[in-house]
């Protein structure tokens, strides 16, 4: 009987232990699956991260092997480790950051090394007792002054790492206690290994799937404008839509609210934009970008886009306060407000597309004019309405929305000015972008449109069924014979015609 | 004659050269003065920068001397330079950042060193030909995996530097090609010099004029709330002020507009707040802050304050659009709108003061209630007004301002909830702050105030001239016998009474 009880207790303990172990295994498995999913997501969000990791490992392995087979290059000795060290600290995600760190490290090592040798020469003059004191004082002075310069914004932005390496190298050389001839050999070894490490980094960074900070900044700014456009479009379509059937509207409203999040990342992209602009300045010309591409102007556009995002964030506060609003008032201002949102969305999207394709933003001004026109229409609508005292309190939220919309248009106008300036200083192509919105015909409002009788400057007359007249918002540059008021067949502008319109060859463009 | 001309030409050249030189000297002098002024400004803006530079130089000089007089510690040999290297890269502005980097460096060196020795053991098994290949593969695998982990946000936040040093040390040890017994000696030397360098940094950082990231974060958040309060106060006083005399009003308006800039820095403080919170977690207890002070909650308050700043930024857009607004409408909504601004300003200031003094925010709820009351008053005012069709369009800007003000109050309420949570989790003192605004009596509106007949739970009846009744905003904690509805003489709550009111002893508090 007792034996049985003991046996039962033992088996219970065993079963409990087993189930505990099973739970632990299950939990561990869940944790591992969670981590794996997280890693997969990080890799999927930006596959360049995986490539960067492999590139970094490649550069390090190359330099390590150089160090490992060092007996072949006996000259370098232990200094070979500086190559490994350089690769680890210099290799960064973008080409610009890698070049910036590599050049900073190389130049700082060179100057600080020379100064360090000078300091030793000076210190030797003070005899064996005075030497450490003089060197100590020199290190103290140089380190304190250099550290302070790291607080100067212009130095912090571009040369922070260089100053760090400057302090490091100077201290190392000054207090190494070696004789000067030994130091020179060491300095040569160290510099050449740093050059090997830095060059390996730069070559791998530039020639194997390069990540250009400039291109990232370019895409980030275009993407941010696109996000603002997405919000304005979603807002215009959603806020002024009236439910026919409650159930359907509830569902569509729920799905339609995704646009509410699109501008959030714009609010917090300041640091990212500034970092990318700093790195981009170090990059050589690549793709469509020249050496001195106006990266600062991108930061300016980004700042104005953020300003617009602030207004949008405030607008968000009024989207869910619809309960008390009389639909009648909203119905009356619907047309003009929708037009204001949709047109400013189109202007933003045209700017995004213009930056993306590096083409002059031609349709922006038209969309802006349309949205301003809508603002005026709203004013007229408001002027002709009649209100009872009870209405006022109820229409305040909608009036606020309209009012903020007007301010957003002002913001978009400022962005447009900055984008035009960018297009000028960055020499964007003089090209009208093909499509500015996914539904090019739905809301588009051309300023003038019609059939005109073509005139040919070479006297020849072809068969023309249809002519698209595009009223340029800017004075067109003279391309060949295509000047103001003239019409030309087969001129270079023929590529610039909006894809959405059917044009029979030969295509013709009028610039007014 | 010719001689004279030549002489004249020479003297002209000389004079021109002299004046050119003089210009150059003047320009150089101006440049130098400019730089000096800039440096002086940087130092004046935050004198801790100068102290930090001196501290850094001190730590470096101490370690350099240790390296310089290395013959005394012959054991360390060339490894002494790791101490110098460690100081330069580990010494950061705040204690938290220094500790974070120091610990990261130490632990990463330790683990990577051990793994590196293991890798060498493994590689030796593959013979002299296989060794470099196996080591190369190991370095490649470890470097690529470690580099990828640097993209994981939680690792990037706290262990980025550690992972870097991990890759560095592993590669150095693995490919050093030394025999294992030599490596162990080197590893001991390197680790001990890193410990010496790291310890020097931490000691200097903590014991000489320490800069605590936690304290900085604490002050930054309180300062940001104060800035928002400053805007709301300035806005309330400025926007609804009507000029008696044009000239005076112009001047006062110009001077008064300084508040328009106060919230701008709040908009862009996200990165700074998050960095400080990351560093603060590494800091030991200091001043009023425990080891596990809820720094995350500060970041939450900061994010909500930024949300409020977005609304304020939108509000700014309406401040200069006063030209078309009929003053009559503004005059009518003046009282309630001013009250809304001033009371939310007071609530914000009370929160700032509460965080600053680490005392429970007692008056915040009262000010919030007052501002909500003002919002209701505004609603009533709007309901009783009569409008012509012409008025509507003109009053839209002011209606928008009022509407955004209401949203700001909602924002302030959210901040208040977060600050109350902070006060709870950070165990703020149960004390009502002495003064919440420079003019404590001007706009204060108590919810209930009056003389009550005191009841004593011990049956004793004292002489009481005046009793302050404070309606608690939260269910009071049970302190001794002081529970809901009860009145007690000389209980512990007596310290909590607002200093601005005269209370004759014995003081009495009712908790409703």
Coordinates of C-alpha atoms in Angstrom, one line a residue, chain A residues 70-485:
Chain A
X70 CA 50.5 38.4 -43.0
X71 CA 53.7 36.3 -43.2
X72 CA 53.5 37.1 -46.9
X73 CA 53.5 40.8 -46.1
X74 CA 55.8 40.6 -43.2
X75 CA 56.4 44.4 -43.4
X76 CA 53.1 45.2 -41.8
X77 CA 53.5 43.1 -38.7
X78 CA 50.9 43.7 -36.0
X79 CA 49.7 46.8 -37.7
X80 CA 47.6 44.6 -39.9
X81 CA 45.0 44.6 -37.2
X82 CA 44.3 48.3 -38.0
X83 CA 42.9 47.1 -41.3
X84 CA 40.4 44.8 -39.5
X85 CA 39.6 47.6 -37.1
X86 CA 39.1 50.1 -39.9
X87 CA 36.7 47.9 -41.8
X88 CA 34.5 47.2 -38.7
X89 CA 34.2 50.8 -37.7
X90 CA 34.1 52.4 -41.2
X91 CA 31.7 50.1 -43.1
X92 CA 28.3 51.8 -42.9
X93 CA 25.0 51.2 -44.6
X94 CA 25.2 53.9 -47.2
X95 CA 28.1 54.7 -49.5
X96 CA 28.1 58.3 -48.3
X97 CA 28.4 57.3 -44.7
X98 CA 31.2 54.9 -45.5
X99 CA 33.2 57.4 -47.5
X100 CA 32.6 60.1 -44.9
X101 CA 34.0 57.8 -42.1
X102 CA 36.8 56.5 -44.3
X103 CA 38.1 59.9 -45.3
X104 CA 37.6 61.3 -41.8
X105 CA 39.6 58.4 -40.4
X106 CA 42.4 58.7 -43.0
X107 CA 42.9 62.4 -42.9
X108 CA 42.6 62.6 -39.1
X109 CA 45.2 59.9 -38.7
X110 CA 47.5 61.7 -41.0
X111 CA 47.3 65.1 -39.4
X112 CA 47.2 63.9 -35.8
X113 CA 50.2 61.5 -36.5
X114 CA 52.2 64.4 -37.8
X115 CA 51.3 66.6 -34.9
X116 CA 52.0 63.8 -32.5
X117 CA 55.5 63.4 -33.9
X118 CA 56.0 67.2 -33.6
X119 CA 54.8 67.0 -30.0
X120 CA 57.4 64.3 -29.2
X121 CA 60.2 66.4 -30.8
X122 CA 59.1 69.3 -28.6
X123 CA 58.9 67.2 -25.4
X124 CA 62.3 65.7 -25.9
X125 CA 63.8 69.2 -25.5
X126 CA 62.7 69.3 -21.9
X127 CA 64.8 66.3 -20.8
X128 CA 63.7 63.0 -19.4
X129 CA 62.0 64.5 -16.4
X130 CA 60.2 67.2 -18.2
X131 CA 59.1 65.0 -21.2
X132 CA 56.1 63.3 -19.6
X133 CA 54.9 66.6 -18.1
X134 CA 55.1 68.5 -21.3
X135 CA 53.4 65.6 -23.2
X136 CA 50.7 65.4 -20.6
X137 CA 50.0 69.1 -20.9
X138 CA 50.0 68.9 -24.7
X139 CA 47.6 65.9 -24.7
X140 CA 45.3 67.7 -22.2
X141 CA 45.2 70.9 -24.2
X142 CA 44.6 69.3 -27.6
X143 CA 42.1 66.8 -26.2
X144 CA 40.0 69.5 -24.4
X145 CA 40.0 71.8 -27.4
X146 CA 39.2 69.1 -29.9
X147 CA 36.4 67.7 -27.7
X148 CA 34.9 71.2 -27.5
X149 CA 34.9 71.6 -31.3
X150 CA 32.7 68.5 -31.4
X151 CA 29.9 70.8 -30.0
X152 CA 30.2 73.2 -33.0
X153 CA 27.2 72.2 -35.2
X154 CA 28.9 72.5 -38.5
X155 CA 31.8 70.3 -37.3
X156 CA 29.6 67.8 -35.6
X157 CA 27.6 67.3 -38.8
X158 CA 30.5 66.4 -41.0
X159 CA 33.7 65.8 -39.1
X160 CA 32.6 64.4 -35.7
X161 CA 34.3 61.0 -36.4
X162 CA 37.4 62.7 -37.7
X163 CA 37.9 64.8 -34.6
X164 CA 37.5 61.6 -32.5
X165 CA 40.2 59.8 -34.5
X166 CA 42.3 62.9 -34.3
X167 CA 42.3 62.9 -30.5
X168 CA 42.9 59.2 -30.5
X169 CA 45.9 59.2 -32.9
X170 CA 47.5 62.2 -31.4
X171 CA 47.4 60.7 -27.9
X172 CA 48.6 57.4 -29.1
X173 CA 51.6 58.8 -31.0
X174 CA 52.5 61.5 -28.5
X175 CA 52.6 59.1 -25.5
X176 CA 53.9 56.0 -27.3
X177 CA 57.4 56.7 -26.0
X178 CA 59.0 55.2 -29.1
X179 CA 61.9 56.8 -30.8
X180 CA 61.0 59.0 -33.7
X181 CA 62.4 56.7 -36.4
X182 CA 60.4 53.8 -35.0
X183 CA 57.3 56.0 -34.9
X184 CA 57.7 56.8 -38.6
X185 CA 57.8 53.2 -39.5
X186 CA 54.8 52.5 -37.3
X187 CA 53.0 55.5 -38.8
X188 CA 53.7 54.3 -42.3
X189 CA 52.4 50.8 -41.5
X190 CA 49.4 52.1 -39.7
X191 CA 48.4 54.5 -42.4
X192 CA 48.9 52.0 -45.2
X193 CA 46.8 49.4 -43.4
X194 CA 44.1 52.0 -42.7
X195 CA 44.2 52.8 -46.4
X196 CA 43.8 49.1 -47.3
X197 CA 40.9 48.8 -44.8
X198 CA 39.2 52.0 -45.9
X199 CA 39.7 51.3 -49.6
X200 CA 38.2 47.8 -49.2
X201 CA 35.2 49.3 -47.5
X202 CA 34.7 51.9 -50.2
X203 CA 35.1 49.5 -53.1
X204 CA 32.8 46.9 -51.6
X205 CA 30.3 49.6 -50.7
X206 CA 30.3 51.3 -54.1
X207 CA 30.6 48.3 -56.4
X208 CA 28.5 45.6 -54.8
X209 CA 24.8 46.6 -54.7
X210 CA 25.5 50.2 -53.5
X211 CA 23.1 51.9 -51.2
X212 CA 23.3 55.6 -52.0
X213 CA 22.2 58.0 -49.2
X214 CA 21.4 60.6 -51.9
X215 CA 19.0 58.3 -53.7
X216 CA 17.5 57.3 -50.4
X217 CA 16.9 61.0 -49.5
X218 CA 15.5 61.6 -53.0
X219 CA 13.1 58.7 -52.6
X220 CA 12.2 59.6 -49.0
X221 CA 11.2 63.2 -49.9
X222 CA 9.2 62.0 -52.9
X223 CA 7.6 59.3 -50.7
X224 CA 6.7 61.8 -48.1
X225 CA 4.9 64.0 -50.6
X226 CA 3.2 60.9 -51.9
X227 CA 2.1 60.1 -48.4
X228 CA 0.6 63.6 -47.9
X229 CA -1.1 63.2 -51.2
X230 CA -2.6 59.8 -50.1
X231 CA -4.0 61.4 -47.0
X232 CA -5.5 64.3 -48.9
X233 CA -7.1 62.0 -51.4
X234 CA -8.4 59.6 -48.8
X235 CA -9.7 62.5 -46.7
X236 CA -11.4 64.1 -49.7
X237 CA -13.1 60.9 -50.7
X238 CA -14.0 59.7 -47.1
X239 CA -15.0 62.8 -45.1
X240 CA -17.5 64.1 -47.6
X241 CA -19.1 60.8 -48.5
X242 CA -22.6 60.2 -47.3
X243 CA -23.9 56.8 -46.4
X244 CA -26.7 55.3 -48.7
X245 CA -26.7 52.1 -46.7
X246 CA -25.5 52.1 -43.1
X247 CA -23.8 48.7 -43.2
X248 CA -21.9 49.3 -46.4
X249 CA -20.8 52.7 -45.3
X250 CA -19.6 51.4 -41.9
X251 CA -17.4 48.8 -43.7
X252 CA -16.1 51.2 -46.3
X253 CA -15.4 53.8 -43.7
X254 CA -13.4 51.2 -41.7
X255 CA -11.4 50.2 -44.8
X256 CA -11.1 53.8 -45.9
X257 CA -9.5 55.0 -42.7
X258 CA -6.1 53.5 -43.6
X259 CA -5.1 56.9 -45.0
X260 CA -5.2 58.3 -41.5
X261 CA -1.8 56.8 -40.8
X262 CA 0.0 57.6 -44.0
X263 CA 1.3 61.0 -42.8
X264 CA 2.5 59.9 -39.4
X265 CA 6.0 58.9 -40.5
X266 CA 6.4 62.3 -42.2
X267 CA 6.0 64.0 -38.8
X268 CA 9.1 62.2 -37.4
X269 CA 11.5 62.1 -40.5
X270 CA 13.5 65.2 -39.7
X271 CA 16.6 63.5 -38.2
X272 CA 16.6 60.9 -41.0
X273 CA 16.4 63.5 -43.7
X274 CA 19.2 65.5 -42.2
X275 CA 21.5 62.5 -41.8
X276 CA 20.9 61.4 -45.3
X277 CA 21.6 64.9 -46.7
X278 CA 24.9 64.9 -44.7
X279 CA 26.0 61.6 -46.1
X280 CA 24.8 62.4 -49.6
X281 CA 27.3 65.3 -49.8
X282 CA 30.2 62.8 -49.6
X283 CA 29.0 60.6 -52.5
X284 CA 30.4 60.7 -56.0
X285 CA 28.0 61.3 -58.9
X286 CA 25.8 58.2 -59.3
X287 CA 22.7 57.5 -61.5
X288 CA 20.9 60.7 -62.2
X289 CA 22.7 62.6 -59.4
X290 CA 25.7 64.9 -60.1
X291 CA 28.5 65.5 -57.6
X292 CA 27.1 68.7 -56.2
X293 CA 23.4 67.8 -56.3
X294 CA 21.5 70.3 -54.2
X295 CA 20.8 68.0 -51.3
X296 CA 20.0 71.0 -49.0
X297 CA 17.0 71.8 -51.1
X298 CA 15.6 68.4 -50.5
X299 CA 15.9 69.1 -46.7
X300 CA 14.0 72.3 -47.3
X301 CA 11.2 70.5 -49.2
X302 CA 11.1 67.9 -46.5
X303 CA 10.7 70.6 -43.8
X304 CA 7.8 72.2 -45.6
X305 CA 6.2 68.8 -46.1
X306 CA 6.5 68.2 -42.4
X307 CA 4.8 71.6 -41.8
X308 CA 2.0 70.4 -44.0
X309 CA 1.9 67.1 -42.0
X310 CA 1.3 69.1 -38.8
X311 CA -1.8 70.7 -40.3
X312 CA -2.9 67.3 -41.5
X313 CA -2.4 65.9 -38.0
X314 CA -4.7 68.6 -36.6
X315 CA -7.2 67.8 -39.3
X316 CA -7.3 64.2 -38.1
X317 CA -8.6 65.5 -34.8
X318 CA -11.8 66.5 -36.6
X319 CA -12.5 63.4 -38.6
X320 CA -14.3 61.4 -35.9
X321 CA -16.4 64.3 -34.6
X322 CA -19.1 63.8 -37.1
X323 CA -21.9 62.8 -34.7
X324 CA -23.3 66.3 -34.0
X325 CA -22.7 67.8 -37.5
X326 CA -25.8 68.4 -39.6
X327 CA -25.3 66.6 -42.8
X328 CA -27.0 69.5 -44.7
X329 CA -24.2 71.9 -44.1
X330 CA -21.6 69.3 -45.1
X331 CA -23.6 68.5 -48.2
X332 CA -23.4 72.2 -49.2
X333 CA -19.7 72.6 -48.7
X334 CA -19.0 69.1 -50.0
X335 CA -18.2 69.9 -53.6
X336 CA -15.7 72.7 -53.0
X337 CA -14.0 71.0 -50.0
X338 CA -13.7 67.7 -51.9
X339 CA -12.2 69.6 -54.8
X340 CA -9.8 71.4 -52.5
X341 CA -8.6 68.0 -51.0
X342 CA -8.4 66.2 -54.3
X343 CA -6.7 69.0 -56.2
X344 CA -4.1 69.6 -53.5
X345 CA -3.6 65.8 -53.4
X346 CA -3.0 65.9 -57.1
X347 CA -0.6 68.8 -56.8
X348 CA 1.3 66.9 -54.1
X349 CA 1.3 63.7 -56.2
X350 CA 2.5 65.6 -59.2
X351 CA 5.4 67.0 -57.2
X352 CA 6.2 63.5 -55.8
X353 CA 6.2 62.1 -59.4
X354 CA 8.2 65.1 -60.6
X355 CA 10.9 64.5 -58.0
X356 CA 10.8 60.7 -58.6
X357 CA 11.3 61.1 -62.3
X358 CA 13.5 64.2 -62.0
X359 CA 11.3 66.0 -64.5
X360 CA 10.0 69.6 -64.2
X361 CA 6.7 69.7 -62.2
X362 CA 4.4 71.0 -65.0
X363 CA 0.9 70.2 -63.8
X364 CA 1.4 71.3 -60.1
X365 CA 0.5 74.9 -60.7
X366 CA -2.7 74.0 -62.5
X367 CA -3.8 71.7 -59.7
X368 CA -3.0 74.4 -57.2
X369 CA -5.0 77.0 -59.1
X370 CA -7.9 74.5 -59.2
X371 CA -7.7 74.1 -55.4
X372 CA -7.5 77.8 -54.9
X373 CA -10.5 78.2 -57.2
X374 CA -12.3 75.7 -55.0
X375 CA -11.5 77.7 -51.9
X376 CA -13.1 80.7 -53.6
X377 CA -16.1 78.6 -54.5
X378 CA -16.4 77.6 -50.8
X379 CA -16.3 81.3 -49.9
X380 CA -19.2 82.0 -52.3
X381 CA -21.2 79.0 -51.0
X382 CA -20.8 80.2 -47.4
X383 CA -21.9 83.8 -48.4
X384 CA -25.2 82.6 -49.9
X385 CA -26.2 80.3 -47.0
X386 CA -28.8 81.2 -44.4
X387 CA -28.5 80.1 -40.8
X388 CA -30.6 79.9 -37.7
X389 CA -28.8 80.5 -34.4
X390 CA -29.0 76.7 -33.7
X391 CA -27.0 75.9 -36.8
X392 CA -23.8 77.9 -36.0
X393 CA -22.6 75.7 -33.1
X394 CA -23.2 72.6 -35.2
X395 CA -21.3 73.8 -38.3
X396 CA -18.2 74.9 -36.4
X397 CA -16.4 71.5 -36.9
X398 CA -17.0 71.5 -40.6
X399 CA -16.1 75.1 -40.9
X400 CA -12.8 74.3 -39.1
X401 CA -12.1 71.5 -41.4
X402 CA -12.6 73.8 -44.4
X403 CA -10.5 76.4 -42.8
X404 CA -7.6 74.0 -42.2
X405 CA -8.0 72.8 -45.7
X406 CA -7.4 76.3 -47.0
X407 CA -4.3 76.5 -44.8
X408 CA -3.1 73.2 -46.2
X409 CA -3.4 74.7 -49.7
X410 CA -1.1 77.6 -48.6
X411 CA 1.3 74.9 -47.3
X412 CA 1.2 73.0 -50.6
X413 CA 1.9 76.2 -52.4
X414 CA 5.0 76.7 -50.4
X415 CA 6.1 73.1 -51.1
X416 CA 5.4 73.7 -54.8
X417 CA 7.7 76.8 -54.7
X418 CA 10.5 74.8 -53.1
X419 CA 10.0 71.9 -55.5
X420 CA 10.2 74.3 -58.5
X421 CA 13.4 75.7 -57.0
X422 CA 14.7 72.2 -56.6
X423 CA 13.8 71.4 -60.2
X424 CA 15.8 74.5 -61.3
X425 CA 18.9 74.1 -59.2
X426 CA 19.0 70.3 -59.8
X427 CA 18.4 70.8 -63.6
X428 CA 15.4 68.5 -63.8
X429 CA 14.4 67.5 -67.3
X430 CA 12.0 69.9 -69.0
X431 CA 9.4 67.2 -69.3
X432 CA 5.7 66.9 -68.5
X433 CA 5.2 63.9 -66.3
X434 CA 3.2 61.2 -67.9
X435 CA 0.6 60.4 -65.3
X436 CA 0.1 62.2 -62.0
X437 CA -2.7 60.2 -60.5
X438 CA -3.9 56.6 -60.9
X439 CA -7.1 57.9 -62.4
X440 CA -5.9 60.6 -64.7
X441 CA -9.2 61.5 -66.3
X442 CA -11.6 61.4 -63.3
X443 CA -10.8 64.7 -61.6
X444 CA -8.5 66.3 -64.1
X445 CA -9.4 69.9 -65.0
X446 CA -7.5 71.3 -67.9
X447 CA -7.2 75.0 -68.1
X448 CA -7.8 75.0 -71.9
X449 CA -8.5 72.2 -74.2
X450 CA -9.6 72.0 -77.8
X451 CA -8.7 71.2 -81.4
X452 CA -6.5 73.7 -83.1
X453 CA -5.4 74.0 -86.7
X454 CA -1.8 73.0 -86.8
X455 CA 0.8 75.2 -88.6
X456 CA 4.1 73.8 -89.8
X457 CA 7.2 75.9 -89.9
X458 CA 8.7 73.9 -92.7
X459 CA 5.7 74.4 -94.9
X460 CA 4.9 70.7 -95.1
X461 CA 1.4 69.7 -94.2
X462 CA 0.8 66.2 -92.8
X463 CA -2.4 64.3 -91.9
X464 CA -3.4 65.3 -88.4
X465 CA -6.6 63.9 -86.8
X466 CA -6.2 65.1 -83.3
X467 CA -4.0 67.7 -81.5
X468 CA -3.4 67.9 -77.8
X469 CA -2.9 71.4 -76.7
X470 CA -1.0 71.7 -73.4
X471 CA -0.9 75.1 -71.8
X472 CA 2.4 75.3 -70.2
X473 CA 2.5 76.9 -66.7
X474 CA 6.0 78.1 -67.2
X475 CA 7.6 79.8 -70.1
X476 CA 9.0 76.9 -72.2
X477 CA 12.7 76.8 -73.0
X478 CA 13.5 77.1 -76.6
X479 CA 14.1 73.6 -78.0
X480 CA 15.1 73.8 -81.6
X481 CA 12.4 75.8 -83.4
X482 CA 9.7 75.2 -80.8
X483 CA 9.2 78.6 -79.4
X484 CA 6.3 80.5 -78.0
X485 CA 3.2 80.3 -80.2

